[in-house]
mmCIF file of C-alpha atoms in Angstrom:
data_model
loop_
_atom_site.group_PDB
_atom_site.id
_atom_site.type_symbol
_atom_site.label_atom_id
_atom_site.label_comp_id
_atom_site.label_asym_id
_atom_site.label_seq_id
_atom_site.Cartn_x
_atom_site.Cartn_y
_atom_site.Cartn_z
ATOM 1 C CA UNK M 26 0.000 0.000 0.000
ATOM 2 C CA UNK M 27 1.533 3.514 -0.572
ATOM 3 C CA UNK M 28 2.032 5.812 2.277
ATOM 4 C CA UNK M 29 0.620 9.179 3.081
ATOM 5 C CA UNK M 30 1.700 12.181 4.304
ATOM 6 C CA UNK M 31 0.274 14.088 6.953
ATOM 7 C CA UNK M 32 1.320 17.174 8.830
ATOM 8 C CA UNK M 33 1.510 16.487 12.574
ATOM 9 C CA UNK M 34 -1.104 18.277 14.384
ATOM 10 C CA UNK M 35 -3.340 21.544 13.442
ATOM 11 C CA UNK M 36 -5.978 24.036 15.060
ATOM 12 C CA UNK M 37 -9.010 25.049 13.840
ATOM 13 C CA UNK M 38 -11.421 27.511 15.510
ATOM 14 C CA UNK M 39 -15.052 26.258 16.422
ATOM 15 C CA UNK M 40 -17.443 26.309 13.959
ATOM 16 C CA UNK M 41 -14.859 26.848 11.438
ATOM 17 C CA UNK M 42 -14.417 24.068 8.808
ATOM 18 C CA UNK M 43 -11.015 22.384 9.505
ATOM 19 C CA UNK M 44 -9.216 21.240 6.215
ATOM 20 C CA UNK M 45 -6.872 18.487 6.815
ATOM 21 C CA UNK M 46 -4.430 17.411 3.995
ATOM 22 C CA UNK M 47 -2.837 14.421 3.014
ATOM 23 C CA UNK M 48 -0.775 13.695 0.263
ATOM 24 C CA UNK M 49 -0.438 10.077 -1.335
ATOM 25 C CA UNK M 50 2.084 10.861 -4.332
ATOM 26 C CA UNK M 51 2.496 7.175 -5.309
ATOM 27 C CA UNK M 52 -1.186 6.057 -5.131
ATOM 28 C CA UNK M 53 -1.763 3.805 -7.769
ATOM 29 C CA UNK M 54 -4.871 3.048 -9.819
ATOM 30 C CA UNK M 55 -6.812 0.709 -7.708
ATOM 31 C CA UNK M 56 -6.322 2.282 -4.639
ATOM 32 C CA UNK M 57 -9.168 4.264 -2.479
ATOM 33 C CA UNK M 58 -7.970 6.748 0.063
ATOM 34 C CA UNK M 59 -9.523 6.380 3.634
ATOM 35 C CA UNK M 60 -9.969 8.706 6.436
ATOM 36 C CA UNK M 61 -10.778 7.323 9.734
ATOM 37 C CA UNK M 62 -10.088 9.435 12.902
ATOM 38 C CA UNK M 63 -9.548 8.674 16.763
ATOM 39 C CA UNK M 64 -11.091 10.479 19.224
ATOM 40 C CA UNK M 65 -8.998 10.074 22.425
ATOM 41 C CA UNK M 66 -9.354 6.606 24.800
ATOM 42 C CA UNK M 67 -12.046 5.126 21.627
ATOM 43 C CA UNK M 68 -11.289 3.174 18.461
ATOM 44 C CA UNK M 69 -10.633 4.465 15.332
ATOM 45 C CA UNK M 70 -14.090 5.817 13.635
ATOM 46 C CA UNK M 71 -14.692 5.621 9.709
ATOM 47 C CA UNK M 72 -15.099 9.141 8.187
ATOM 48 C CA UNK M 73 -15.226 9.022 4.620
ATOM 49 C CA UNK M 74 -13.313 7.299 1.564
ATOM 50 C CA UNK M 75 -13.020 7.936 -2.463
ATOM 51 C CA UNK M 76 -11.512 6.915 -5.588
ATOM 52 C CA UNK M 77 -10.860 9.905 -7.478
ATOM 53 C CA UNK M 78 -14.341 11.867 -7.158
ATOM 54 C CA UNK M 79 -15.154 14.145 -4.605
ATOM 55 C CA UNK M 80 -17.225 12.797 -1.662
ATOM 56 C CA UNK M 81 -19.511 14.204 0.826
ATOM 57 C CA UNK M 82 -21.493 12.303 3.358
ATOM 58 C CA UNK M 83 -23.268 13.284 7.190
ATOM 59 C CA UNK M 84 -19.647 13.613 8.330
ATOM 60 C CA UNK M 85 -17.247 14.996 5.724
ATOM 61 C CA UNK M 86 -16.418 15.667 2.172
ATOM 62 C CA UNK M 87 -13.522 14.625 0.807
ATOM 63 C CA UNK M 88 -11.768 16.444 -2.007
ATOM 64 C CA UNK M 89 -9.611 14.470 -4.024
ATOM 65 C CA UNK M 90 -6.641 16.279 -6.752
ATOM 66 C CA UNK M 91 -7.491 15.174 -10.317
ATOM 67 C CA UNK M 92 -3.922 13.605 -10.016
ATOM 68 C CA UNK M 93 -4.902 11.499 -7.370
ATOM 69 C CA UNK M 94 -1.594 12.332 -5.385
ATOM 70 C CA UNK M 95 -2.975 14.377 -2.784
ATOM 71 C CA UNK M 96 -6.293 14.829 -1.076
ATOM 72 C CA UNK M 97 -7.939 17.196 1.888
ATOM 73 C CA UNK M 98 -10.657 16.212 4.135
ATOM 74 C CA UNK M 99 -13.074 18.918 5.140
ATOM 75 C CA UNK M 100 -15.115 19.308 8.112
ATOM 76 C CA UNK M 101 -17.631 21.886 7.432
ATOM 77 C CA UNK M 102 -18.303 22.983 11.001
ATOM 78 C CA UNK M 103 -15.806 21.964 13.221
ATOM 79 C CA UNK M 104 -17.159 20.995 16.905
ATOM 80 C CA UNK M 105 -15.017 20.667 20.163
ATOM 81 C CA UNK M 106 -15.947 16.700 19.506
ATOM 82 C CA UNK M 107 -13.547 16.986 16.409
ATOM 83 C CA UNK M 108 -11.119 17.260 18.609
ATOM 84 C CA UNK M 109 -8.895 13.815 17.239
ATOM 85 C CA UNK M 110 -6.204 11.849 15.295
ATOM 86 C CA UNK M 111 -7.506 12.150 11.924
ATOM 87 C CA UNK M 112 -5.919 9.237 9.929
ATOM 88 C CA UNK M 113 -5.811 9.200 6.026
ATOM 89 C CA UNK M 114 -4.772 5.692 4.682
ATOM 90 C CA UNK M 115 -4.752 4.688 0.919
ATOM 91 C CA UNK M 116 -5.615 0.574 0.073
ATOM 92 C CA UNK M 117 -5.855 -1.002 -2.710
ATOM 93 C CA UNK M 118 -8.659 -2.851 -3.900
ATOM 94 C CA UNK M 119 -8.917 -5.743 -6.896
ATOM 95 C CA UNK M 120 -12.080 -6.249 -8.670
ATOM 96 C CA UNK M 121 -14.893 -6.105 -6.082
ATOM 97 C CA UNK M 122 -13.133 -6.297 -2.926
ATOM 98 C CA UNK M 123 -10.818 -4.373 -0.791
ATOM 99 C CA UNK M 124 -7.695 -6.728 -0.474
ATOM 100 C CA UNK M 125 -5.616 -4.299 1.241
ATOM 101 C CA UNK M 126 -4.936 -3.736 4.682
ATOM 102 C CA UNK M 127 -5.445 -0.933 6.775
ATOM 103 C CA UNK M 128 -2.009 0.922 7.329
ATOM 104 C CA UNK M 129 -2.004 3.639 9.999
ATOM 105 C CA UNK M 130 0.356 6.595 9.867
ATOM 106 C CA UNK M 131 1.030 8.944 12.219
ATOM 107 C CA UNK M 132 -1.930 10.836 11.441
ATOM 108 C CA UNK M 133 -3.101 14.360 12.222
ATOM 109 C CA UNK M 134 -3.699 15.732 15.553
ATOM 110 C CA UNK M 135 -6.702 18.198 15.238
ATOM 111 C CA UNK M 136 -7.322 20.640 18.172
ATOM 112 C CA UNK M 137 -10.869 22.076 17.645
ATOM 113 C CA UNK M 138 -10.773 25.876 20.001
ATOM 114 C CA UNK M 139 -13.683 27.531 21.432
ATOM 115 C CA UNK Z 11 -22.533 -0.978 10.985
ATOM 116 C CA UNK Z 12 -21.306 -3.702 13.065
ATOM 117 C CA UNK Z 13 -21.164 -3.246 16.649
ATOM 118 C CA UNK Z 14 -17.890 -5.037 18.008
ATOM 119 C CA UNK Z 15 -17.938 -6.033 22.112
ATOM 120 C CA UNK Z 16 -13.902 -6.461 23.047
ATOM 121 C CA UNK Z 17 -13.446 -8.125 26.788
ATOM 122 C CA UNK Z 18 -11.649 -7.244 29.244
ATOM 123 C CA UNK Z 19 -12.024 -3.436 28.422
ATOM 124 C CA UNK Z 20 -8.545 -3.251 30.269
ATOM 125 C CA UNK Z 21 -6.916 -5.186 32.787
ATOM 126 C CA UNK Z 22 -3.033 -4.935 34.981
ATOM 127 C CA UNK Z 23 -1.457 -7.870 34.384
ATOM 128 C CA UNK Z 24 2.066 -9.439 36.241
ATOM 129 C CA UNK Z 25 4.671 -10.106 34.193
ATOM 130 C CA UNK Z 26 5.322 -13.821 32.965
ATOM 131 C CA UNK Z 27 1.815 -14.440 32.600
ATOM 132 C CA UNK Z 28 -0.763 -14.167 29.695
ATOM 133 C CA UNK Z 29 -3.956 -13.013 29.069
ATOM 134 C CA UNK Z 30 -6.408 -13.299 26.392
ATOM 135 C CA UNK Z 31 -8.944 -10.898 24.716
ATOM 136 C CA UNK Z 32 -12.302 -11.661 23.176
ATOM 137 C CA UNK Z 33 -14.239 -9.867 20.354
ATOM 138 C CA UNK Z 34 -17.369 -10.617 19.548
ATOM 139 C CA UNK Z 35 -19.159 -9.051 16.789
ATOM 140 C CA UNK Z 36 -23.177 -9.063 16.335
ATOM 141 C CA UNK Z 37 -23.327 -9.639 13.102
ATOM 142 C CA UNK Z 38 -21.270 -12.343 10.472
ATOM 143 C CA UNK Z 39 -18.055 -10.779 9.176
ATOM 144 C CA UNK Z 40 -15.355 -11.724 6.641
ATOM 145 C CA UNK Z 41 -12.484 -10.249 8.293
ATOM 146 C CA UNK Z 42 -11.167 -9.912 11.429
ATOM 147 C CA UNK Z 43 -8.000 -8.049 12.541
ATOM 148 C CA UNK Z 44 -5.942 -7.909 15.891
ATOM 149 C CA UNK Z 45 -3.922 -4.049 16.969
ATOM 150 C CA UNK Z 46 -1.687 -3.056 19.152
ATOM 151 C CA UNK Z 47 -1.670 0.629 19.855
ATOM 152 C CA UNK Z 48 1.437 1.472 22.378
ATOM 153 C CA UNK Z 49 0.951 4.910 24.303
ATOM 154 C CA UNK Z 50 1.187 7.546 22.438
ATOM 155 C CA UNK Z 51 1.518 5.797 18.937
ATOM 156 C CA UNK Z 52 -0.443 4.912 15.738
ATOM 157 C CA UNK Z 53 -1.896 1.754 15.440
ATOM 158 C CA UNK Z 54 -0.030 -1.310 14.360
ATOM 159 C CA UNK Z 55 -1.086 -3.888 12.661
ATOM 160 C CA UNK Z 56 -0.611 -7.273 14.523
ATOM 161 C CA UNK Z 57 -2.655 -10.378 12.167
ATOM 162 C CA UNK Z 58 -5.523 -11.362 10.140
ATOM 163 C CA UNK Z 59 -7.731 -13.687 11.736
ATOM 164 C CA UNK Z 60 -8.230 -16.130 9.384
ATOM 165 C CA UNK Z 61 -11.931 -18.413 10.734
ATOM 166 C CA UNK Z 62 -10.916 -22.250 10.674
ATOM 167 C CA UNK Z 63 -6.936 -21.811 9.962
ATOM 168 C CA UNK Z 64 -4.056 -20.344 11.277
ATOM 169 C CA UNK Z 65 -3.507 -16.815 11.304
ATOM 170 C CA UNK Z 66 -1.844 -14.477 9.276
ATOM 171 C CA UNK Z 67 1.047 -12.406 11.201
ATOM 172 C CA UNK Z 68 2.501 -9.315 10.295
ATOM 173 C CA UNK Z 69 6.128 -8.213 10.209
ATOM 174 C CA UNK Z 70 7.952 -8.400 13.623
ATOM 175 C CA UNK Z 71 4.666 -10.220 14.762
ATOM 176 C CA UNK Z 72 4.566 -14.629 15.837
ATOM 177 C CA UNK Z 73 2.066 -16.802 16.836
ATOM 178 C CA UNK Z 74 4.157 -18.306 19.660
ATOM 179 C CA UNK Z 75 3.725 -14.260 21.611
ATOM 180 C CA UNK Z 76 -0.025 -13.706 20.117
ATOM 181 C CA UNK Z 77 -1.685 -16.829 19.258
ATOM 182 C CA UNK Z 78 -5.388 -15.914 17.714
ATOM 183 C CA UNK Z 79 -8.426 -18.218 17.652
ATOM 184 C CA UNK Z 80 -11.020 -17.101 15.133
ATOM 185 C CA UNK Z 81 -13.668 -20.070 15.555
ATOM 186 C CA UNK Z 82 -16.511 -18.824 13.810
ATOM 187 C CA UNK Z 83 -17.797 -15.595 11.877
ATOM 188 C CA UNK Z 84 -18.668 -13.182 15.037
ATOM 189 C CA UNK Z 85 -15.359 -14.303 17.363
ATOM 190 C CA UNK Z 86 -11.983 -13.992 17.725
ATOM 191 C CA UNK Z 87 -9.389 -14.152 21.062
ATOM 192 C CA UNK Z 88 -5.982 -12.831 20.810
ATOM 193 C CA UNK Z 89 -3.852 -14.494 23.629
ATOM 194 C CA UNK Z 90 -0.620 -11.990 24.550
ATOM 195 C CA UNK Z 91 1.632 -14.752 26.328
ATOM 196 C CA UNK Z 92 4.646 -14.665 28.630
ATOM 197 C CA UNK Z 93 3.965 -10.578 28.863
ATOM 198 C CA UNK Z 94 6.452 -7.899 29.808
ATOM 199 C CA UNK Z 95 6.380 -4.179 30.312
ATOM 200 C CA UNK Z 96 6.989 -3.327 27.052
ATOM 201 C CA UNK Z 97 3.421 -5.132 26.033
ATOM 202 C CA UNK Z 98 1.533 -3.144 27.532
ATOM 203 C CA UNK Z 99 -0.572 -1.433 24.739
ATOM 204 C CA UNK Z 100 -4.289 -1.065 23.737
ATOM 205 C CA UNK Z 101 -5.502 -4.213 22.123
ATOM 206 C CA UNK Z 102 -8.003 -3.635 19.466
ATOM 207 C CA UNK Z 103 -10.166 -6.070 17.584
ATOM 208 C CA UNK Z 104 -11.358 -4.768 14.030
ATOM 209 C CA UNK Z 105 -14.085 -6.121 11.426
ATOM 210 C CA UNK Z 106 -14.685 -5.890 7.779
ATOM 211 C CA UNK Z 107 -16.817 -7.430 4.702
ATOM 212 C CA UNK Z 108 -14.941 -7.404 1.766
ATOM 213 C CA UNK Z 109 -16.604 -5.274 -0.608
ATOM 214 C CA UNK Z 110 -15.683 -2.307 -2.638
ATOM 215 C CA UNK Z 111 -17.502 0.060 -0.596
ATOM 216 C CA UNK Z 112 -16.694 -1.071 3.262
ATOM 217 C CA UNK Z 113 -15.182 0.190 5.805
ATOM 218 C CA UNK Z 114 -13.614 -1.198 8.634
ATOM 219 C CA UNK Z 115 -15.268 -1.162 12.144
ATOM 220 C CA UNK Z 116 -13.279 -1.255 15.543
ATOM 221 C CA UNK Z 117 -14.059 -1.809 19.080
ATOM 222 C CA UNK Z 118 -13.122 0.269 21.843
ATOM 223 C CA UNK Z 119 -9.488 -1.524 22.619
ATOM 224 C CA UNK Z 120 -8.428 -3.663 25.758
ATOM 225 C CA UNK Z 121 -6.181 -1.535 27.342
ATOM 226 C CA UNK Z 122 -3.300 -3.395 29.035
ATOM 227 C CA UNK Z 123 -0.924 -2.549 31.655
ATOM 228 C CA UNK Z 124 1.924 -5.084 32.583
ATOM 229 C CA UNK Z 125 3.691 -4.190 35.437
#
């Protein structure tokens, strides 16, 4: 699976939307980038994932570079309950199924502010 | 969604010894993962839980230290044996259907303290 880059940790204000970006420069065809985050003492949480169109669902969109190499996850109204490791993960998939694992980075630590 | 139930939640443990965490899920799965999350670090893949064979360990990773059981569809038990300090980590159990749109589901961790 190709890695991702994330920067270490960011601050957004409350009710702000908080952009988080994550580049994946060697993502390959038949991968989908993920974005799962980790609120603090919990598991990881599914957010979102894509191919190469934008998404948007209840939590997230997800904005994906027509090159595929780089991607930013947007939370439209950022809560104090954002407050997390936000993990993006690229895996690659073959045919119908996902085949690859899930491989955690560092991620990004976002502080939400009142 | 699947909801995943992980046992013991957390537990101290003496050194030498072993102790062995259960997931259950509530619904039929085709795959089931075991991670170790060690304070203050990502997560780390640990094995596949394969149902009815052995499983499948990552790098750095061997059955003899974390044998898995994966019985049926809905359970799994990852044993950490002969523990030290240094294994003391959250434990966490995760699910999946394969499936081109699926995510991954994970339970709230066993967190371990070996002392």
């Amino acid at each position: 699976d190709a890695k991702t880059t994330q920067p270490p940790s960011m601050d957004c204000a409350e009710g702000r939307a908080a952009n988080l970006p994550c580049n994946h420069s060697t993502i390959s065809g038949n991968e989908y980038v993920y974005w799962y985050r980790q609120i603090h003492s919990q598991g990881p949480q599914y957010i979102i994932h894509g191919l190469k169109n934008n998404e948007t669902n209840e939590m997230a969109s997800l904005i994906i570079t027509e090159d595929r190499k780089s991607s930013t996850l947007i939370l439209p109204h950022a809560t104090l309950r954002d407050t997390a490791v936000y993990y993006c993960i690229v895996r690659s998939t073959v045919g119908s199924s996902n085949t690859g694992k899930l491989i955690f980075g560092q991620g990004t630590t976002l502080q939400v502010k009142p | 969604s699947a909801v995943i139930s992980q046992k013991p939640s957390r537990d101290i443990c003496q050194r030498g010894t072993s102790l062995t965490i259960q997931c259950q899920v509530d619904s039929q799965v085709t795959m089931m993962f075991w991670y170790r999350q060690q304070p203050g670090q990502s997560l780390t893949l640990i094995a596949t839980a394969n149902q009815g064979s052995e499983a499948t360990y990552e790098s750095g990773f061997v059955i003899d230290k974390f044998p898995i059981s994966r019985p049926n569809l809905t359970f799994s038990t990852l044993t950490v044996s002969n523990m030290s300090p240094e294994d003391s980590s959250i434990y966490l159990c995760s699910v999946e259907d394969r499936g081109l749109d699926t995510e991954a589901f994970f339970g709230q961790g066993t967190r371990l303290t070996v002392v």
